[in-house]
Amino acid sequence: MGIVMEPKRPYIIREQAGTTYYCACGKSQNKPYCDGAHEGSGLHPYKVEIEAEKNVAVCSCGLSAKMPFCDGAHKSIA
């Protein structure tokens, strides 16, 4: 699929309430946020509604079953 991620650890971010778009293609220059780099790839960003200010762990390896959020799948990467 050509997705390039950084499998070291999730992005831990304090998010404000509102709509957030997280990168799904791995090409964004503003990871974990979408910057439109996916254009023409057929991929679309993850649209997330944050209801109240909170900390989130955003997946950086692309293996999470809870995308765009981390589920610890990066720990299985050797």
Short mmCIF file of N, CA and C in Angstrom, two decimals:
data_model
loop_
_atom_site.label_atom_id
_atom_site.label_comp_id
_atom_site.label_asym_id
_atom_site.label_seq_id
_atom_site.Cartn_x
_atom_site.Cartn_y
_atom_site.Cartn_z
N MET A 1 0.82 -1.20 0.00
CA MET A 1 0.00 0.00 0.00
C MET A 1 0.87 1.26 0.00
N GLY A 2 2.16 1.14 0.32
CA GLY A 2 3.02 2.30 0.29
C GLY A 2 2.94 3.19 1.53
N ILE A 3 2.34 2.70 2.60
CA ILE A 3 2.22 3.51 3.81
C ILE A 3 3.55 3.50 4.56
N VAL A 4 4.03 4.69 4.86
CA VAL A 4 5.29 4.84 5.58
C VAL A 4 4.99 5.40 6.95
N MET A 5 5.21 4.61 7.99
CA MET A 5 4.94 5.06 9.35
C MET A 5 6.23 4.99 10.16
N GLU A 6 6.16 5.44 11.40
CA GLU A 6 7.29 5.43 12.31
C GLU A 6 6.96 4.51 13.48
N PRO A 7 7.38 3.26 13.42
CA PRO A 7 6.94 2.24 14.39
C PRO A 7 7.56 2.27 15.77
N LYS A 8 8.10 3.38 16.23
CA LYS A 8 8.78 3.40 17.51
C LYS A 8 7.85 3.51 18.71
N ARG A 9 6.90 4.43 18.64
CA ARG A 9 5.97 4.65 19.75
C ARG A 9 4.85 5.56 19.25
N PRO A 10 3.73 5.58 19.96
CA PRO A 10 2.61 6.43 19.52
C PRO A 10 2.90 7.91 19.78
N TYR A 11 2.15 8.74 19.11
CA TYR A 11 2.17 10.17 19.38
C TYR A 11 1.22 10.41 20.55
N ILE A 12 1.71 10.96 21.64
CA ILE A 12 0.87 11.29 22.79
C ILE A 12 0.59 12.79 22.71
N ILE A 13 -0.70 13.13 22.58
CA ILE A 13 -1.09 14.51 22.31
C ILE A 13 -2.24 14.92 23.21
N ARG A 14 -2.18 16.14 23.69
CA ARG A 14 -3.31 16.74 24.42
C ARG A 14 -4.18 17.42 23.37
N GLU A 15 -5.33 16.82 23.07
CA GLU A 15 -6.23 17.36 22.04
C GLU A 15 -7.34 18.18 22.67
N GLN A 16 -7.74 19.22 21.97
CA GLN A 16 -8.87 20.05 22.36
C GLN A 16 -10.13 19.47 21.74
N ALA A 17 -11.28 19.85 22.26
CA ALA A 17 -12.55 19.42 21.69
C ALA A 17 -12.68 19.94 20.27
N GLY A 18 -13.24 19.11 19.39
CA GLY A 18 -13.46 19.51 18.00
C GLY A 18 -13.12 18.38 17.05
N THR A 19 -13.14 18.69 15.76
CA THR A 19 -12.84 17.71 14.72
C THR A 19 -11.35 17.72 14.42
N THR A 20 -10.77 16.54 14.38
CA THR A 20 -9.35 16.38 14.09
C THR A 20 -9.19 15.37 12.96
N TYR A 21 -8.24 15.63 12.07
CA TYR A 21 -7.96 14.72 10.96
C TYR A 21 -6.54 14.19 11.13
N TYR A 22 -6.42 12.87 11.30
CA TYR A 22 -5.12 12.23 11.46
C TYR A 22 -4.70 11.57 10.15
N CYS A 23 -3.41 11.61 9.87
CA CYS A 23 -2.84 11.03 8.66
C CYS A 23 -3.10 9.53 8.60
N ALA A 24 -3.50 9.06 7.41
CA ALA A 24 -3.72 7.63 7.19
C ALA A 24 -2.73 7.07 6.17
N CYS A 25 -2.01 7.96 5.47
CA CYS A 25 -1.11 7.49 4.40
C CYS A 25 0.35 7.41 4.85
N GLY A 26 0.70 8.11 5.93
CA GLY A 26 2.07 8.11 6.41
C GLY A 26 2.97 9.11 5.71
N LYS A 27 2.44 9.88 4.76
CA LYS A 27 3.26 10.82 3.99
C LYS A 27 3.20 12.26 4.50
N SER A 28 2.35 12.55 5.46
CA SER A 28 2.20 13.91 5.96
C SER A 28 3.52 14.44 6.52
N GLN A 29 3.79 15.69 6.27
CA GLN A 29 4.94 16.36 6.86
C GLN A 29 4.60 16.92 8.23
N ASN A 30 3.34 16.75 8.65
CA ASN A 30 2.84 17.28 9.92
C ASN A 30 2.23 16.15 10.76
N LYS A 31 2.87 14.97 10.76
CA LYS A 31 2.33 13.82 11.49
C LYS A 31 2.15 14.15 12.95
N PRO A 32 1.11 13.67 13.57
CA PRO A 32 0.16 12.69 13.07
C PRO A 32 -1.01 13.30 12.32
N TYR A 33 -0.97 14.60 12.07
CA TYR A 33 -2.10 15.26 11.42
C TYR A 33 -2.00 15.17 9.91
N CYS A 34 -3.15 15.16 9.26
CA CYS A 34 -3.21 15.14 7.81
C CYS A 34 -2.83 16.50 7.25
N ASP A 35 -2.00 16.51 6.20
CA ASP A 35 -1.66 17.75 5.51
C ASP A 35 -2.05 17.69 4.03
N GLY A 36 -2.82 16.66 3.65
CA GLY A 36 -3.26 16.53 2.27
C GLY A 36 -2.31 15.75 1.38
N ALA A 37 -1.23 15.21 1.93
CA ALA A 37 -0.24 14.48 1.14
C ALA A 37 -0.81 13.21 0.51
N HIS A 38 -1.96 12.77 0.97
CA HIS A 38 -2.60 11.55 0.44
C HIS A 38 -3.30 11.78 -0.90
N GLU A 39 -3.44 13.02 -1.32
CA GLU A 39 -4.19 13.34 -2.53
C GLU A 39 -3.77 12.44 -3.69
N GLY A 40 -4.77 11.83 -4.34
CA GLY A 40 -4.53 10.96 -5.48
C GLY A 40 -4.18 9.53 -5.12
N SER A 41 -4.07 9.24 -3.83
CA SER A 41 -3.68 7.89 -3.40
C SER A 41 -4.87 6.97 -3.17
N GLY A 42 -6.06 7.55 -3.08
CA GLY A 42 -7.24 6.76 -2.76
C GLY A 42 -7.45 6.60 -1.26
N LEU A 43 -6.51 7.07 -0.47
CA LEU A 43 -6.63 7.02 0.99
C LEU A 43 -7.26 8.31 1.49
N HIS A 44 -7.83 8.26 2.67
CA HIS A 44 -8.46 9.42 3.29
C HIS A 44 -8.03 9.51 4.74
N PRO A 45 -7.94 10.71 5.29
CA PRO A 45 -7.52 10.83 6.69
C PRO A 45 -8.58 10.27 7.64
N TYR A 46 -8.14 9.97 8.84
CA TYR A 46 -9.06 9.54 9.89
C TYR A 46 -9.69 10.79 10.48
N LYS A 47 -11.00 10.90 10.39
CA LYS A 47 -11.72 12.03 10.96
C LYS A 47 -12.20 11.61 12.35
N VAL A 48 -11.81 12.37 13.35
CA VAL A 48 -12.15 12.03 14.74
C VAL A 48 -12.81 13.22 15.40
N GLU A 49 -13.90 12.97 16.08
CA GLU A 49 -14.58 14.00 16.87
C GLU A 49 -14.12 13.86 18.31
N ILE A 50 -13.42 14.85 18.79
CA ILE A 50 -12.97 14.88 20.18
C ILE A 50 -14.03 15.67 20.96
N GLU A 51 -14.68 15.01 21.91
CA GLU A 51 -15.80 15.65 22.61
C GLU A 51 -15.36 16.59 23.73
N ALA A 52 -14.23 16.29 24.35
CA ALA A 52 -13.72 17.13 25.44
C ALA A 52 -12.20 17.03 25.44
N GLU A 53 -11.54 18.06 25.92
CA GLU A 53 -10.09 18.05 25.98
C GLU A 53 -9.60 16.79 26.68
N LYS A 54 -8.62 16.13 26.06
CA LYS A 54 -8.08 14.89 26.65
C LYS A 54 -6.76 14.52 25.98
N ASN A 55 -6.02 13.61 26.61
CA ASN A 55 -4.82 13.05 26.03
C ASN A 55 -5.21 11.88 25.14
N VAL A 56 -4.57 11.77 23.97
CA VAL A 56 -4.80 10.64 23.08
C VAL A 56 -3.45 10.06 22.68
N ALA A 57 -3.43 8.78 22.36
CA ALA A 57 -2.24 8.10 21.84
C ALA A 57 -2.56 7.70 20.41
N VAL A 58 -1.95 8.40 19.47
CA VAL A 58 -2.21 8.17 18.05
C VAL A 58 -1.17 7.20 17.50
N CYS A 59 -1.65 6.15 16.83
CA CYS A 59 -0.79 5.12 16.26
C CYS A 59 0.21 5.72 15.28
N SER A 60 1.46 5.27 15.35
CA SER A 60 2.47 5.70 14.40
C SER A 60 3.03 4.54 13.59
N CYS A 61 2.63 3.30 13.92
CA CYS A 61 3.18 2.15 13.20
C CYS A 61 2.25 1.64 12.09
N GLY A 62 0.98 2.01 12.15
CA GLY A 62 0.03 1.58 11.13
C GLY A 62 -0.55 0.20 11.35
N LEU A 63 -0.26 -0.43 12.48
CA LEU A 63 -0.72 -1.79 12.74
C LEU A 63 -1.88 -1.90 13.72
N SER A 64 -2.26 -0.80 14.33
CA SER A 64 -3.32 -0.83 15.35
C SER A 64 -4.65 -1.30 14.78
N ALA A 65 -5.36 -2.08 15.56
CA ALA A 65 -6.72 -2.50 15.19
C ALA A 65 -7.72 -1.42 15.58
N LYS A 66 -7.26 -0.36 16.24
CA LYS A 66 -8.13 0.73 16.71
C LYS A 66 -7.78 2.05 16.03
N MET A 67 -7.30 2.00 14.80
CA MET A 67 -6.85 3.20 14.09
C MET A 67 -7.88 4.31 14.19
N PRO A 68 -7.46 5.53 14.40
CA PRO A 68 -6.08 5.99 14.38
C PRO A 68 -5.39 5.93 15.74
N PHE A 69 -6.00 5.29 16.70
CA PHE A 69 -5.45 5.26 18.05
C PHE A 69 -4.58 4.03 18.27
N CYS A 70 -3.60 4.17 19.13
CA CYS A 70 -2.66 3.09 19.45
C CYS A 70 -3.32 2.01 20.29
N ASP A 71 -3.02 0.75 19.96
CA ASP A 71 -3.48 -0.38 20.77
C ASP A 71 -2.31 -1.22 21.25
N GLY A 72 -1.08 -0.70 21.07
CA GLY A 72 0.12 -1.41 21.51
C GLY A 72 0.71 -2.35 20.47
N ALA A 73 0.15 -2.38 19.25
CA ALA A 73 0.62 -3.29 18.20
C ALA A 73 2.08 -3.06 17.85
N HIS A 74 2.59 -1.83 18.05
CA HIS A 74 3.99 -1.54 17.74
C HIS A 74 4.96 -2.39 18.56
N LYS A 75 4.51 -2.92 19.68
CA LYS A 75 5.37 -3.73 20.54
C LYS A 75 5.73 -5.06 19.89
N SER A 76 4.96 -5.46 18.86
CA SER A 76 5.22 -6.74 18.18
C SER A 76 6.24 -6.58 17.05
N ILE A 77 6.66 -5.36 16.76
CA ILE A 77 7.64 -5.12 15.70
C ILE A 77 9.04 -5.37 16.22
N ALA A 78 9.76 -6.21 15.53
CA ALA A 78 11.13 -6.56 15.96
C ALA A 78 12.12 -5.50 15.56
#
